[in-house]
Amino acid sequence: MGRITDTIKVLIIINVIFFAGTMLVGDRIYQLFSLWFFQNDNFGIWQIVTHMFMHGSFMHILFNMYALWAFGSPIEQMLGKNKFIFFYFSCGIGAAIIHSLVNYYHVESGYNALLEAGMNPENIQQLLETGQYNTSILGSVSKDTLEVMFTAYNTPAVGASGAIYGVLVAFGMLFPNVELFLLFVPVPIKAKIFIPILIAIDLFSGVTGYSLFGGGIAHFAHVGGALFGFIMMWYWKKNQFEQNRWD
């Protein structure tokens, strides 16, 4: 954590430009570049990448860009510019894939439950698009199932968090004994402990639906970014990545 590298600087500038554009232009930018469920009419293939530059609030982009600077700069210095860019976008795309697969599971589970309850495909699609349904269906399908399905179908994912979780994993693997601070724990914790705890919290929240940090968080995107980051770093370390820089 020190001097900001050129690549990190460019990534931060692009994120700020997207955020400013969203604030100035409004929902149209948000609709175009956020990551929607792939069967939603708003989905576009480019969103697998562009969602990484979208943020929902000032605090959202502030925390993500701080983490990108603090943890990304030393990682880029270790990997080199080209390898870091590949790593960063791979983690972000991996996060999008895992997030989308989890959403697909929720939508398909709800869809099949409604079919078994006797609801026809046209009415199910109307439910997905409007959120409206006959309450008599609740005798066969739980309200929670319907809400999770509707949310998965209609809520876009935004933010660089998935890519940054990959960067966090890389930091923990390269600098395991660096001491970090959790906001709610006033003592330093080594990266090799801090980062697994952070990922475990996201996994717990994603599985249980109980979020320690509030709602609207794509927990499985975080886990997906971390997973892809770990796989790449494990492979590169195994094959002595420091001897095979790309720049």
Coordinates of C-alpha atoms in Angstrom, one line a residue:
M1 CA 0.0 0.0 0.0
G2 CA 1.8 3.0 -1.3
R3 CA 2.3 4.7 -4.6
I4 CA -0.6 4.4 -7.0
T5 CA 0.3 2.6 -10.2
D6 CA -0.6 3.8 -13.6
T7 CA -3.1 1.0 -14.3
I8 CA -4.9 1.5 -11.0
K9 CA -5.1 5.2 -11.7
V10 CA -6.7 4.5 -15.1
L11 CA -9.2 2.0 -13.6
I12 CA -10.2 4.5 -10.9
I13 CA -10.7 7.3 -13.5
I14 CA -12.9 5.1 -15.7
N15 CA -15.0 4.1 -12.6
V16 CA -15.4 7.8 -11.7
I17 CA -16.4 8.7 -15.2
F18 CA -19.1 5.9 -15.3
F19 CA -20.3 7.0 -11.8
A20 CA -20.5 10.7 -12.9
G21 CA -22.3 9.7 -16.1
T22 CA -24.9 7.7 -14.1
M23 CA -25.4 10.7 -11.8
L24 CA -25.8 13.1 -14.8
V25 CA -27.7 11.0 -17.3
G26 CA -29.6 8.8 -14.8
D27 CA -31.3 5.5 -15.1
R28 CA -30.5 4.9 -18.8
I29 CA -26.8 4.5 -18.2
Y30 CA -27.6 2.3 -15.2
Q31 CA -29.9 0.1 -17.3
L32 CA -27.4 -0.2 -20.1
F33 CA -24.3 -1.1 -18.2
S34 CA -25.4 -2.9 -15.1
L35 CA -25.4 -6.7 -15.1
W36 CA -29.0 -8.0 -15.5
F37 CA -30.2 -11.6 -15.4
F38 CA -29.4 -13.1 -18.8
Q39 CA -33.1 -13.8 -19.6
N40 CA -34.2 -10.3 -18.7
D41 CA -34.9 -8.0 -21.6
N42 CA -32.4 -5.5 -20.2
F43 CA -29.5 -7.9 -20.5
G44 CA -26.6 -7.3 -22.9
I45 CA -23.5 -9.4 -23.2
W46 CA -21.2 -6.3 -22.7
Q47 CA -22.6 -6.0 -19.2
I48 CA -20.4 -8.9 -18.0
V49 CA -17.6 -6.3 -18.2
T50 CA -19.3 -3.0 -17.9
H51 CA -21.0 -3.8 -14.6
M52 CA -17.5 -3.6 -13.0
F53 CA -17.5 0.2 -13.6
M54 CA -21.0 0.8 -12.2
H55 CA -21.7 1.8 -8.6
G56 CA -24.9 2.4 -6.8
S57 CA -23.8 5.2 -4.4
F58 CA -20.9 7.4 -3.4
M59 CA -19.9 5.2 -0.5
H60 CA -20.0 2.2 -2.7
I61 CA -17.5 3.6 -5.2
L62 CA -15.4 5.2 -2.5
F63 CA -14.8 1.9 -0.6
N64 CA -14.2 0.0 -3.8
M65 CA -11.7 2.5 -5.2
Y66 CA -9.9 2.7 -1.9
A67 CA -9.5 -1.1 -1.9
L68 CA -8.4 -1.0 -5.5
W69 CA -5.7 1.5 -4.7
A70 CA -4.6 -0.1 -1.4
F71 CA -4.5 -3.7 -2.5
G72 CA -4.3 -3.4 -6.3
S73 CA -1.1 -1.3 -6.5
P74 CA 1.2 -3.7 -4.8
I75 CA -0.3 -6.6 -6.7
E76 CA 0.3 -4.8 -10.0
Q77 CA 3.9 -4.2 -9.0
M78 CA 4.3 -7.9 -8.4
L79 CA 2.5 -9.2 -11.4
G80 CA 3.3 -6.5 -14.0
K81 CA 0.7 -4.3 -15.8
N82 CA -0.5 -6.8 -18.5
K83 CA -0.8 -9.7 -16.1
F84 CA -2.6 -7.6 -13.5
I85 CA -5.1 -6.3 -16.1
F86 CA -5.8 -9.9 -17.2
F87 CA -6.2 -10.9 -13.6
Y88 CA -8.5 -8.0 -12.6
F89 CA -10.9 -8.5 -15.5
S90 CA -10.9 -12.3 -15.2
C91 CA -11.9 -12.0 -11.5
G92 CA -14.7 -9.5 -12.4
I93 CA -16.0 -11.7 -15.2
G94 CA -15.7 -14.8 -12.9
A95 CA -17.7 -12.9 -10.3
A96 CA -20.4 -12.2 -12.9
I97 CA -20.5 -15.8 -14.0
I98 CA -21.0 -17.2 -10.4
H99 CA -23.5 -14.5 -9.6
S100 CA -25.5 -15.3 -12.7
L101 CA -25.4 -19.0 -12.1
V102 CA -26.8 -18.5 -8.6
N103 CA -29.5 -16.3 -9.9
Y104 CA -30.3 -18.9 -12.6
Y105 CA -30.7 -21.5 -9.8
H106 CA -33.1 -19.2 -7.9
V107 CA -35.2 -18.4 -11.0
E108 CA -35.4 -22.0 -12.2
S109 CA -36.3 -23.3 -8.7
G110 CA -39.1 -20.8 -8.4
Y111 CA -40.2 -21.4 -12.0
N112 CA -40.4 -25.1 -11.6
A113 CA -42.2 -24.8 -8.2
L114 CA -44.8 -22.6 -9.9
L115 CA -45.3 -25.0 -12.8
E116 CA -45.8 -27.9 -10.3
A117 CA -48.3 -25.8 -8.5
G118 CA -50.3 -25.5 -11.7
M119 CA -49.4 -22.0 -12.9
N120 CA -48.9 -21.6 -16.7
P121 CA -45.7 -20.2 -18.3
E122 CA -47.5 -17.0 -19.4
N123 CA -48.6 -16.2 -15.8
I124 CA -45.1 -17.0 -14.4
Q125 CA -43.5 -14.6 -16.9
Q126 CA -46.0 -11.9 -15.9
L127 CA -45.1 -12.6 -12.3
L128 CA -41.4 -12.2 -13.1
E129 CA -41.9 -9.0 -15.0
T130 CA -44.5 -7.3 -12.6
G131 CA -44.2 -9.1 -9.3
Q132 CA -48.0 -9.5 -9.3
Y133 CA -49.6 -12.9 -8.6
N134 CA -52.7 -14.5 -7.1
T135 CA -52.1 -15.0 -3.4
S136 CA -53.8 -18.4 -3.6
I137 CA -50.5 -19.7 -5.0
L138 CA -48.9 -19.2 -1.6
G139 CA -50.6 -22.4 -0.5
S140 CA -48.2 -24.3 -2.7
V141 CA -45.2 -22.0 -3.1
S142 CA -43.7 -19.9 -0.3
K143 CA -43.6 -16.1 -0.5
D144 CA -39.8 -16.2 0.1
T145 CA -39.3 -18.4 -3.0
L146 CA -41.3 -15.9 -5.1
E147 CA -39.4 -12.9 -3.7
V148 CA -36.0 -14.5 -4.2
M149 CA -37.0 -15.5 -7.8
F150 CA -38.3 -12.0 -8.6
T151 CA -35.3 -10.3 -7.1
A152 CA -32.8 -12.6 -9.0
Y153 CA -34.6 -11.8 -12.3
N154 CA -35.0 -8.1 -11.8
T155 CA -32.1 -6.8 -9.8
P156 CA -29.0 -5.8 -11.7
A157 CA -25.5 -6.3 -10.2
V158 CA -23.1 -3.3 -10.1
G159 CA -19.7 -2.6 -8.8
A160 CA -16.0 -3.6 -8.9
S161 CA -16.3 -5.7 -5.7
G162 CA -16.0 -9.1 -7.5
A163 CA -12.8 -8.1 -9.2
I164 CA -11.5 -6.5 -5.9
Y165 CA -12.2 -9.7 -4.0
G166 CA -9.9 -11.4 -6.4
V167 CA -7.3 -8.8 -5.7
L168 CA -7.7 -9.3 -2.0
V169 CA -7.1 -13.0 -2.4
A170 CA -3.9 -12.2 -4.4
F171 CA -2.8 -9.8 -1.7
G172 CA -3.4 -12.4 1.0
M173 CA -1.4 -15.0 -0.9
L174 CA 1.5 -12.7 -1.7
F175 CA 1.6 -10.8 1.5
P176 CA 0.1 -13.1 4.1
N177 CA 1.7 -11.6 7.2
V178 CA 0.8 -7.9 6.5
E179 CA -1.5 -6.7 9.3
L180 CA -4.9 -5.2 8.3
F181 CA -7.8 -3.7 10.3
L182 CA -11.4 -4.7 10.3
L183 CA -13.7 -1.7 10.8
F184 CA -15.4 -3.4 13.7
V185 CA -12.3 -5.0 15.3
P186 CA -9.8 -2.5 16.8
V187 CA -6.8 -4.9 16.5
P188 CA -4.6 -5.7 13.5
I189 CA -5.3 -9.0 11.8
K190 CA -2.9 -10.7 9.4
A191 CA -4.0 -10.8 5.8
K192 CA -3.9 -14.6 5.7
I193 CA -6.6 -14.5 8.4
F194 CA -8.5 -11.3 7.6
I195 CA -9.2 -12.1 4.0
P196 CA -10.6 -15.7 4.5
I197 CA -12.8 -14.3 7.3
L198 CA -14.2 -11.7 4.9
I199 CA -14.9 -14.3 2.2
A200 CA -16.5 -16.7 4.8
I201 CA -18.8 -13.9 5.9
D202 CA -19.9 -13.4 2.3
L203 CA -20.4 -17.1 1.8
F204 CA -22.5 -17.3 5.0
S205 CA -24.6 -14.3 4.0
G206 CA -25.1 -15.7 0.5
V207 CA -26.2 -19.1 1.7
T208 CA -28.4 -18.0 4.6
G209 CA -29.7 -14.7 3.2
Y210 CA -28.7 -13.0 6.5
S211 CA -26.3 -10.1 5.7
L212 CA -24.1 -8.6 8.3
F213 CA -23.4 -5.5 6.2
G214 CA -27.0 -4.7 5.0
G215 CA -29.0 -5.6 2.0
G216 CA -28.4 -5.2 -1.7
I217 CA -25.0 -7.0 -1.7
A218 CA -24.2 -9.6 -4.3
H219 CA -22.4 -11.9 -1.9
F220 CA -21.9 -14.7 -4.5
A221 CA -20.3 -12.2 -6.9
H222 CA -17.7 -11.6 -4.1
V223 CA -17.2 -15.3 -3.6
G224 CA -16.9 -15.8 -7.3
G225 CA -14.3 -13.1 -7.7
A226 CA -12.3 -14.6 -4.8
L227 CA -12.6 -18.1 -6.2
F228 CA -11.3 -17.1 -9.7
G229 CA -8.5 -15.0 -8.0
F230 CA -7.4 -17.9 -5.9
I231 CA -7.3 -20.3 -8.9
M232 CA -5.2 -18.0 -11.0
M233 CA -2.8 -17.0 -8.2
W234 CA -2.4 -20.7 -7.1
Y235 CA -1.6 -21.6 -10.7
W236 CA 0.8 -18.8 -11.2
K237 CA 2.6 -19.3 -7.9
K238 CA 2.9 -23.0 -8.7
N239 CA 4.5 -22.1 -12.0
Q240 CA 6.7 -19.3 -10.6
F241 CA 4.8 -16.4 -12.1
E242 CA 7.5 -13.9 -11.1
Q243 CA 9.7 -15.5 -13.8
N244 CA 7.0 -15.1 -16.4
R245 CA 5.9 -11.5 -16.4
W246 CA 3.9 -10.3 -19.4
D247 CA 5.3 -6.8 -19.6

